[in-house]
Amino acid sequence: MRAPRPVILVALITSICLMGDAALYVLLPSRLEVFAVTPTGAGLILGVNRFIRILSNGWASSAYERFGFFKPFAFSIGLAAITTLSYGLTKGFWALFIAHGVWGIAWSLIRMGGYLAVIENSKSGNTGQLMGFLQSFSRGGSLIAVIGGGFIADYSGAGNAFLVLGIITIFAFGLLPLVSFSGKLGADSSVQANLETTNVIISRMWFIRNLYFVAFVAWMIVAGLVVSTAGYLVRVIVGEEAVILGFVVGVGTLSGLLVSIRWFGDLTLGPISGYISDRIGRHVVIIGSLSIIGIALTTVAILPIVWVVIPSFTLIFFSSTALLVSLNASIAVVAPPKHRMKILGRYATFSDAGSGIGPIFALPMVANLGFSWSYGLGAAVILVALTIFALAFRAYSVNDALDSKE
């Protein structure tokens, strides 16, 4: 099934806007001296935008409700371009801290625009698939940025890499006039119908809160721990460069290739994961994905060498694609239409809190405890989330809200 045109265009614009942020996660930890920051400072920089979004998610939902789709989304494109250019023109903790904080506002608006496009264009039984399309298309820019940005940084400098990506982001304005839909958040009626009894309301809201928690943990571990420490892990393991299949590869390029596996997974597996979750049950995909992530983290903790890290990270990133698509679709399906705007905002806030806390603790924790202890603790947290989710789903009295064909 082909995604509707508005979903494709919004996802394409999102992919362009994400390029600067994706490159920052690779280039900043692997080139701390170039940006004149410490490992702790880098963790704060990478995490600040998530904490800004804790405040800006509610404002973003209100902005779309008040102004419609185009003005808030156009504003977010402008912020994305400005912040990406700032990464290339400035250095030092405070300049990068402020720039990445402003990006947090931009991403609140961009992400809510994507949810809005899916909700307004979804039909019966395809919410997961459209969420997968959105994630797949939007991560295309991240895939290009982490590979291309790392390559440019190795041969021309990190500053020039961000200047190129910032100029590309400006061109996203040209796609905006092609998007056409009403953009009134919460107006869709294709998802689950109104709640009927007090027991159903209590059961449903309890399950929604568990989805909040799983999203918090997923983002804290995958985006917070794994992604933010990938560049540092590569540098510790291989030094400034490594020989891969007979080729000498710089640390920036190798870090970019490693993290790009995540974007490649989103790019190729998003629609497939969404389709499968629509058919076999989203709880099955969520439980399976958490299990694989936990096992892979344990493997890295036991044997942190490059030929173990690469396949383990591949499993983590591919599983996280299926996990996040299923979580996004689940919250869209379970949330009652009357309260969907508020629930989406809270879900986004829990996700941002997790991904914000992750980098702040991850880089200092890895620097002080080492990768084995850090990734082992990450695996333990995943196990806790898996257990709680499984128990909560078992107690959930309206399972068809998550597993039905809608």
mmCIF file with all atom_site columns, C-alpha atoms in Angstrom, residues 260-403:
data_model
loop_
_atom_site.group_PDB
_atom_site.id
_atom_site.type_symbol
_atom_site.label_atom_id
_atom_site.label_alt_id
_atom_site.label_comp_id
_atom_site.label_asym_id
_atom_site.label_entity_id
_atom_site.label_seq_id
_atom_site.pdbx_PDB_ins_code
_atom_site.Cartn_x
_atom_site.Cartn_y
_atom_site.Cartn_z
_atom_site.occupancy
_atom_site.B_iso_or_equiv
_atom_site.pdbx_formal_charge
_atom_site.auth_seq_id
_atom_site.auth_comp_id
_atom_site.auth_asym_id
_atom_site.auth_atom_id
_atom_site.pdbx_PDB_model_num
ATOM 1   C CA . SER A 1 260 ? 23.499  5.021   10.161 1.00 0.00 ? 260 SER A CA 1
ATOM 2   C CA . ILE A 1 261 ? 22.408  1.421   10.701 1.00 0.00 ? 261 ILE A CA 1
ATOM 3   C CA . ARG A 1 262 ? 19.628  2.856   12.854 1.00 0.00 ? 262 ARG A CA 1
ATOM 4   C CA . TRP A 1 263 ? 18.439  5.187   10.121 1.00 0.00 ? 263 TRP A CA 1
ATOM 5   C CA . PHE A 1 264 ? 18.803  2.413   7.538  1.00 0.00 ? 264 PHE A CA 1
ATOM 6   C CA . GLY A 1 265 ? 16.550  0.228   9.679  1.00 0.00 ? 265 GLY A CA 1
ATOM 7   C CA . ASP A 1 266 ? 13.968  2.999   9.948  1.00 0.00 ? 266 ASP A CA 1
ATOM 8   C CA . LEU A 1 267 ? 14.234  3.638   6.231  1.00 0.00 ? 267 LEU A CA 1
ATOM 9   C CA . THR A 1 268 ? 13.700  0.045   5.135  1.00 0.00 ? 268 THR A CA 1
ATOM 10  C CA . LEU A 1 269 ? 11.860  -1.701  7.968  1.00 0.00 ? 269 LEU A CA 1
ATOM 11  C CA . GLY A 1 270 ? 9.384   0.942   9.132  1.00 0.00 ? 270 GLY A CA 1
ATOM 12  C CA . PRO A 1 271 ? 6.467   0.121   6.805  1.00 0.00 ? 271 PRO A CA 1
ATOM 13  C CA . ILE A 1 272 ? 7.089   -3.631  7.122  1.00 0.00 ? 272 ILE A CA 1
ATOM 14  C CA . SER A 1 273 ? 7.163   -3.431  10.914 1.00 0.00 ? 273 SER A CA 1
ATOM 15  C CA . GLY A 1 274 ? 3.990   -1.363  10.927 1.00 0.00 ? 274 GLY A CA 1
ATOM 16  C CA . TYR A 1 275 ? 2.216   -3.808  8.624  1.00 0.00 ? 275 TYR A CA 1
ATOM 17  C CA . ILE A 1 276 ? 3.235   -6.781  10.762 1.00 0.00 ? 276 ILE A CA 1
ATOM 18  C CA . SER A 1 277 ? 2.158   -5.043  13.964 1.00 0.00 ? 277 SER A CA 1
ATOM 19  C CA . ASP A 1 278 ? -1.232  -4.247  12.413 1.00 0.00 ? 278 ASP A CA 1
ATOM 20  C CA . ARG A 1 279 ? -1.704  -7.920  11.603 1.00 0.00 ? 279 ARG A CA 1
ATOM 21  C CA . ILE A 1 280 ? -0.208  -10.030 14.404 1.00 0.00 ? 280 ILE A CA 1
ATOM 22  C CA . GLY A 1 281 ? -0.681  -7.600  17.289 1.00 0.00 ? 281 GLY A CA 1
ATOM 23  C CA . ARG A 1 282 ? 1.411   -4.678  18.417 1.00 0.00 ? 282 ARG A CA 1
ATOM 24  C CA . HIS A 1 283 ? 2.051   -6.214  21.818 1.00 0.00 ? 283 HIS A CA 1
ATOM 25  C CA . VAL A 1 284 ? 3.815   -9.155  20.118 1.00 0.00 ? 284 VAL A CA 1
ATOM 26  C CA . VAL A 1 285 ? 6.154   -6.795  18.248 1.00 0.00 ? 285 VAL A CA 1
ATOM 27  C CA . ILE A 1 286 ? 6.801   -4.697  21.363 1.00 0.00 ? 286 ILE A CA 1
ATOM 28  C CA . ILE A 1 287 ? 7.669   -7.693  23.542 1.00 0.00 ? 287 ILE A CA 1
ATOM 29  C CA . GLY A 1 288 ? 9.827   -9.297  20.837 1.00 0.00 ? 288 GLY A CA 1
ATOM 30  C CA . SER A 1 289 ? 11.725  -6.086  20.127 1.00 0.00 ? 289 SER A CA 1
ATOM 31  C CA . LEU A 1 290 ? 12.455  -5.405  23.797 1.00 0.00 ? 290 LEU A CA 1
ATOM 32  C CA . SER A 1 291 ? 13.763  -8.966  24.173 1.00 0.00 ? 291 SER A CA 1
ATOM 33  C CA . ILE A 1 292 ? 16.184  -8.640  21.258 1.00 0.00 ? 292 ILE A CA 1
ATOM 34  C CA . ILE A 1 293 ? 17.440  -5.243  22.435 1.00 0.00 ? 293 ILE A CA 1
ATOM 35  C CA . GLY A 1 294 ? 18.116  -6.616  25.917 1.00 0.00 ? 294 GLY A CA 1
ATOM 36  C CA . ILE A 1 295 ? 20.052  -9.608  24.569 1.00 0.00 ? 295 ILE A CA 1
ATOM 37  C CA . ALA A 1 296 ? 22.148  -7.431  22.240 1.00 0.00 ? 296 ALA A CA 1
ATOM 38  C CA . LEU A 1 297 ? 23.020  -4.980  25.026 1.00 0.00 ? 297 LEU A CA 1
ATOM 39  C CA . THR A 1 298 ? 24.133  -7.887  27.193 1.00 0.00 ? 298 THR A CA 1
ATOM 40  C CA . THR A 1 299 ? 26.340  -9.171  24.381 1.00 0.00 ? 299 THR A CA 1
ATOM 41  C CA . VAL A 1 300 ? 28.088  -5.789  24.007 1.00 0.00 ? 300 VAL A CA 1
ATOM 42  C CA . ALA A 1 301 ? 28.530  -5.605  27.791 1.00 0.00 ? 301 ALA A CA 1
ATOM 43  C CA . ILE A 1 302 ? 30.249  -9.002  27.849 1.00 0.00 ? 302 ILE A CA 1
ATOM 44  C CA . LEU A 1 303 ? 32.462  -8.527  24.781 1.00 0.00 ? 303 LEU A CA 1
ATOM 45  C CA . PRO A 1 304 ? 32.892  -4.859  23.671 1.00 0.00 ? 304 PRO A CA 1
ATOM 46  C CA . ILE A 1 305 ? 34.989  -5.384  20.538 1.00 0.00 ? 305 ILE A CA 1
ATOM 47  C CA . VAL A 1 306 ? 34.292  -3.970  17.092 1.00 0.00 ? 306 VAL A CA 1
ATOM 48  C CA . TRP A 1 307 ? 33.207  -7.255  15.445 1.00 0.00 ? 307 TRP A CA 1
ATOM 49  C CA . VAL A 1 308 ? 30.708  -7.844  18.253 1.00 0.00 ? 308 VAL A CA 1
ATOM 50  C CA . VAL A 1 309 ? 29.543  -4.238  18.510 1.00 0.00 ? 309 VAL A CA 1
ATOM 51  C CA . ILE A 1 310 ? 28.606  -3.934  14.822 1.00 0.00 ? 310 ILE A CA 1
ATOM 52  C CA . PRO A 1 311 ? 26.151  -6.909  14.642 1.00 0.00 ? 311 PRO A CA 1
ATOM 53  C CA . SER A 1 312 ? 24.826  -6.161  18.142 1.00 0.00 ? 312 SER A CA 1
ATOM 54  C CA . PHE A 1 313 ? 24.114  -2.537  17.269 1.00 0.00 ? 313 PHE A CA 1
ATOM 55  C CA . THR A 1 314 ? 22.449  -3.743  14.065 1.00 0.00 ? 314 THR A CA 1
ATOM 56  C CA . LEU A 1 315 ? 20.045  -5.901  16.081 1.00 0.00 ? 315 LEU A CA 1
ATOM 57  C CA . ILE A 1 316 ? 19.391  -3.054  18.543 1.00 0.00 ? 316 ILE A CA 1
ATOM 58  C CA . PHE A 1 317 ? 18.666  -0.505  15.831 1.00 0.00 ? 317 PHE A CA 1
ATOM 59  C CA . PHE A 1 318 ? 16.501  -2.799  13.693 1.00 0.00 ? 318 PHE A CA 1
ATOM 60  C CA . SER A 1 319 ? 14.515  -3.911  16.731 1.00 0.00 ? 319 SER A CA 1
ATOM 61  C CA . SER A 1 320 ? 14.087  -0.317  17.882 1.00 0.00 ? 320 SER A CA 1
ATOM 62  C CA . THR A 1 321 ? 12.508  0.505   14.521 1.00 0.00 ? 321 THR A CA 1
ATOM 63  C CA . ALA A 1 322 ? 9.808   -2.108  15.057 1.00 0.00 ? 322 ALA A CA 1
ATOM 64  C CA . LEU A 1 323 ? 9.427   -1.113  18.708 1.00 0.00 ? 323 LEU A CA 1
ATOM 65  C CA . LEU A 1 324 ? 8.905   2.596   18.105 1.00 0.00 ? 324 LEU A CA 1
ATOM 66  C CA . VAL A 1 325 ? 6.573   2.098   15.140 1.00 0.00 ? 325 VAL A CA 1
ATOM 67  C CA . SER A 1 326 ? 4.435   -0.235  17.250 1.00 0.00 ? 326 SER A CA 1
ATOM 68  C CA . LEU A 1 327 ? 4.448   2.135   20.226 1.00 0.00 ? 327 LEU A CA 1
ATOM 69  C CA . ASN A 1 328 ? 3.463   5.114   18.055 1.00 0.00 ? 328 ASN A CA 1
ATOM 70  C CA . ALA A 1 329 ? 0.651   3.176   16.426 1.00 0.00 ? 329 ALA A CA 1
ATOM 71  C CA . SER A 1 330 ? -0.517  1.793   19.761 1.00 0.00 ? 330 SER A CA 1
ATOM 72  C CA . ILE A 1 331 ? -0.871  5.189   21.386 1.00 0.00 ? 331 ILE A CA 1
ATOM 73  C CA . ALA A 1 332 ? -2.737  6.505   18.332 1.00 0.00 ? 332 ALA A CA 1
ATOM 74  C CA . VAL A 1 333 ? -5.142  3.545   18.411 1.00 0.00 ? 333 VAL A CA 1
ATOM 75  C CA . VAL A 1 334 ? -5.741  3.386   22.169 1.00 0.00 ? 334 VAL A CA 1
ATOM 76  C CA . ALA A 1 335 ? -6.122  7.123   22.770 1.00 0.00 ? 335 ALA A CA 1
ATOM 77  C CA . PRO A 1 336 ? -9.800  8.170   22.664 1.00 0.00 ? 336 PRO A CA 1
ATOM 78  C CA . PRO A 1 337 ? -10.393 10.841  19.958 1.00 0.00 ? 337 PRO A CA 1
ATOM 79  C CA . LYS A 1 338 ? -11.711 13.368  22.471 1.00 0.00 ? 338 LYS A CA 1
ATOM 80  C CA . HIS A 1 339 ? -8.440  13.318  24.443 1.00 0.00 ? 339 HIS A CA 1
ATOM 81  C CA . ARG A 1 340 ? -6.007  12.332  21.697 1.00 0.00 ? 340 ARG A CA 1
ATOM 82  C CA . MET A 1 341 ? -4.220  15.693  21.554 1.00 0.00 ? 341 MET A CA 1
ATOM 83  C CA . LYS A 1 342 ? -3.407  15.651  25.270 1.00 0.00 ? 342 LYS A CA 1
ATOM 84  C CA . ILE A 1 343 ? -2.363  11.989  25.219 1.00 0.00 ? 343 ILE A CA 1
ATOM 85  C CA . LEU A 1 344 ? -0.093  12.454  22.198 1.00 0.00 ? 344 LEU A CA 1
ATOM 86  C CA . GLY A 1 345 ? 1.543   15.389  23.939 1.00 0.00 ? 345 GLY A CA 1
ATOM 87  C CA . ARG A 1 346 ? 2.166   13.362  27.092 1.00 0.00 ? 346 ARG A CA 1
ATOM 88  C CA . TYR A 1 347 ? 3.457   10.409  25.089 1.00 0.00 ? 347 TYR A CA 1
ATOM 89  C CA . ALA A 1 348 ? 5.899   12.692  23.283 1.00 0.00 ? 348 ALA A CA 1
ATOM 90  C CA . THR A 1 349 ? 6.949   14.194  26.600 1.00 0.00 ? 349 THR A CA 1
ATOM 91  C CA . PHE A 1 350 ? 7.749   10.802  28.160 1.00 0.00 ? 350 PHE A CA 1
ATOM 92  C CA . SER A 1 351 ? 9.717   9.856   25.045 1.00 0.00 ? 351 SER A CA 1
ATOM 93  C CA . ASP A 1 352 ? 11.671  13.096  25.240 1.00 0.00 ? 352 ASP A CA 1
ATOM 94  C CA . ALA A 1 353 ? 12.322  12.709  28.944 1.00 0.00 ? 353 ALA A CA 1
ATOM 95  C CA . GLY A 1 354 ? 13.854  9.293   28.303 1.00 0.00 ? 354 GLY A CA 1
ATOM 96  C CA . SER A 1 355 ? 16.012  10.399  25.398 1.00 0.00 ? 355 SER A CA 1
ATOM 97  C CA . GLY A 1 356 ? 17.020  13.516  27.333 1.00 0.00 ? 356 GLY A CA 1
ATOM 98  C CA . ILE A 1 357 ? 18.097  11.687  30.467 1.00 0.00 ? 357 ILE A CA 1
ATOM 99  C CA . GLY A 1 358 ? 19.984  9.057   28.440 1.00 0.00 ? 358 GLY A CA 1
ATOM 100 C CA . PRO A 1 359 ? 22.846  11.162  27.022 1.00 0.00 ? 359 PRO A CA 1
ATOM 101 C CA . ILE A 1 360 ? 23.297  13.127  30.265 1.00 0.00 ? 360 ILE A CA 1
ATOM 102 C CA . PHE A 1 361 ? 24.068  9.949   32.191 1.00 0.00 ? 361 PHE A CA 1
ATOM 103 C CA . ALA A 1 362 ? 25.405  7.775   29.360 1.00 0.00 ? 362 ALA A CA 1
ATOM 104 C CA . LEU A 1 363 ? 28.616  9.539   28.387 1.00 0.00 ? 363 LEU A CA 1
ATOM 105 C CA . PRO A 1 364 ? 29.797  10.240  31.963 1.00 0.00 ? 364 PRO A CA 1
ATOM 106 C CA . MET A 1 365 ? 28.738  6.725   33.019 1.00 0.00 ? 365 MET A CA 1
ATOM 107 C CA . VAL A 1 366 ? 30.666  5.119   30.166 1.00 0.00 ? 366 VAL A CA 1
ATOM 108 C CA . ALA A 1 367 ? 33.708  7.311   30.869 1.00 0.00 ? 367 ALA A CA 1
ATOM 109 C CA . ASN A 1 368 ? 33.727  6.332   34.569 1.00 0.00 ? 368 ASN A CA 1
ATOM 110 C CA . LEU A 1 369 ? 32.299  2.799   34.705 1.00 0.00 ? 369 LEU A CA 1
ATOM 111 C CA . GLY A 1 370 ? 33.274  1.502   31.286 1.00 0.00 ? 370 GLY A CA 1
ATOM 112 C CA . PHE A 1 371 ? 31.146  0.076   28.510 1.00 0.00 ? 371 PHE A CA 1
ATOM 113 C CA . SER A 1 372 ? 30.540  -3.317  30.103 1.00 0.00 ? 372 SER A CA 1
ATOM 114 C CA . TRP A 1 373 ? 28.863  -1.980  33.238 1.00 0.00 ? 373 TRP A CA 1
ATOM 115 C CA . SER A 1 374 ? 27.006  0.755   31.337 1.00 0.00 ? 374 SER A CA 1
ATOM 116 C CA . TYR A 1 375 ? 25.528  -1.551  28.712 1.00 0.00 ? 375 TYR A CA 1
ATOM 117 C CA . GLY A 1 376 ? 24.811  -4.203  31.315 1.00 0.00 ? 376 GLY A CA 1
ATOM 118 C CA . LEU A 1 377 ? 22.764  -1.691  33.304 1.00 0.00 ? 377 LEU A CA 1
ATOM 119 C CA . GLY A 1 378 ? 20.976  -0.755  30.092 1.00 0.00 ? 378 GLY A CA 1
ATOM 120 C CA . ALA A 1 379 ? 20.033  -4.402  29.525 1.00 0.00 ? 379 ALA A CA 1
ATOM 121 C CA . ALA A 1 380 ? 18.674  -4.623  33.076 1.00 0.00 ? 380 ALA A CA 1
ATOM 122 C CA . VAL A 1 381 ? 16.461  -1.580  32.529 1.00 0.00 ? 381 VAL A CA 1
ATOM 123 C CA . ILE A 1 382 ? 15.111  -3.124  29.316 1.00 0.00 ? 382 ILE A CA 1
ATOM 124 C CA . LEU A 1 383 ? 14.276  -6.303  31.229 1.00 0.00 ? 383 LEU A CA 1
ATOM 125 C CA . VAL A 1 384 ? 12.302  -4.300  33.798 1.00 0.00 ? 384 VAL A CA 1
ATOM 126 C CA . ALA A 1 385 ? 10.351  -2.527  31.031 1.00 0.00 ? 385 ALA A CA 1
ATOM 127 C CA . LEU A 1 386 ? 9.645   -5.827  29.274 1.00 0.00 ? 386 LEU A CA 1
ATOM 128 C CA . THR A 1 387 ? 8.315   -7.418  32.463 1.00 0.00 ? 387 THR A CA 1
ATOM 129 C CA . ILE A 1 388 ? 6.087   -4.471  33.353 1.00 0.00 ? 388 ILE A CA 1
ATOM 130 C CA . PHE A 1 389 ? 4.685   -4.238  29.829 1.00 0.00 ? 389 PHE A CA 1
ATOM 131 C CA . ALA A 1 390 ? 3.926   -7.962  29.651 1.00 0.00 ? 390 ALA A CA 1
ATOM 132 C CA . LEU A 1 391 ? 2.108   -7.866  32.989 1.00 0.00 ? 391 LEU A CA 1
ATOM 133 C CA . ALA A 1 392 ? 0.213   -4.711  32.053 1.00 0.00 ? 392 ALA A CA 1
ATOM 134 C CA . PHE A 1 393 ? -0.901  -6.127  28.728 1.00 0.00 ? 393 PHE A CA 1
ATOM 135 C CA . ARG A 1 394 ? -2.087  -9.314  30.372 1.00 0.00 ? 394 ARG A CA 1
ATOM 136 C CA . ALA A 1 395 ? -4.226  -7.269  32.735 1.00 0.00 ? 395 ALA A CA 1
ATOM 137 C CA . TYR A 1 396 ? -5.526  -5.014  29.989 1.00 0.00 ? 396 TYR A CA 1
ATOM 138 C CA . SER A 1 397 ? -9.256  -5.741  29.637 1.00 0.00 ? 397 SER A CA 1
ATOM 139 C CA . VAL A 1 398 ? -9.764  -4.211  26.193 1.00 0.00 ? 398 VAL A CA 1
ATOM 140 C CA . ASN A 1 399 ? -6.993  -5.923  24.237 1.00 0.00 ? 399 ASN A CA 1
ATOM 141 C CA . ASP A 1 400 ? -8.808  -5.414  20.962 1.00 0.00 ? 400 ASP A CA 1
ATOM 142 C CA . ALA A 1 401 ? -7.992  -1.686  21.191 1.00 0.00 ? 401 ALA A CA 1
ATOM 143 C CA . LEU A 1 402 ? -4.358  -2.584  20.551 1.00 0.00 ? 402 LEU A CA 1
ATOM 144 C CA . ASP A 1 403 ? -4.648  -5.762  18.502 1.00 0.00 ? 403 ASP A CA 1
#
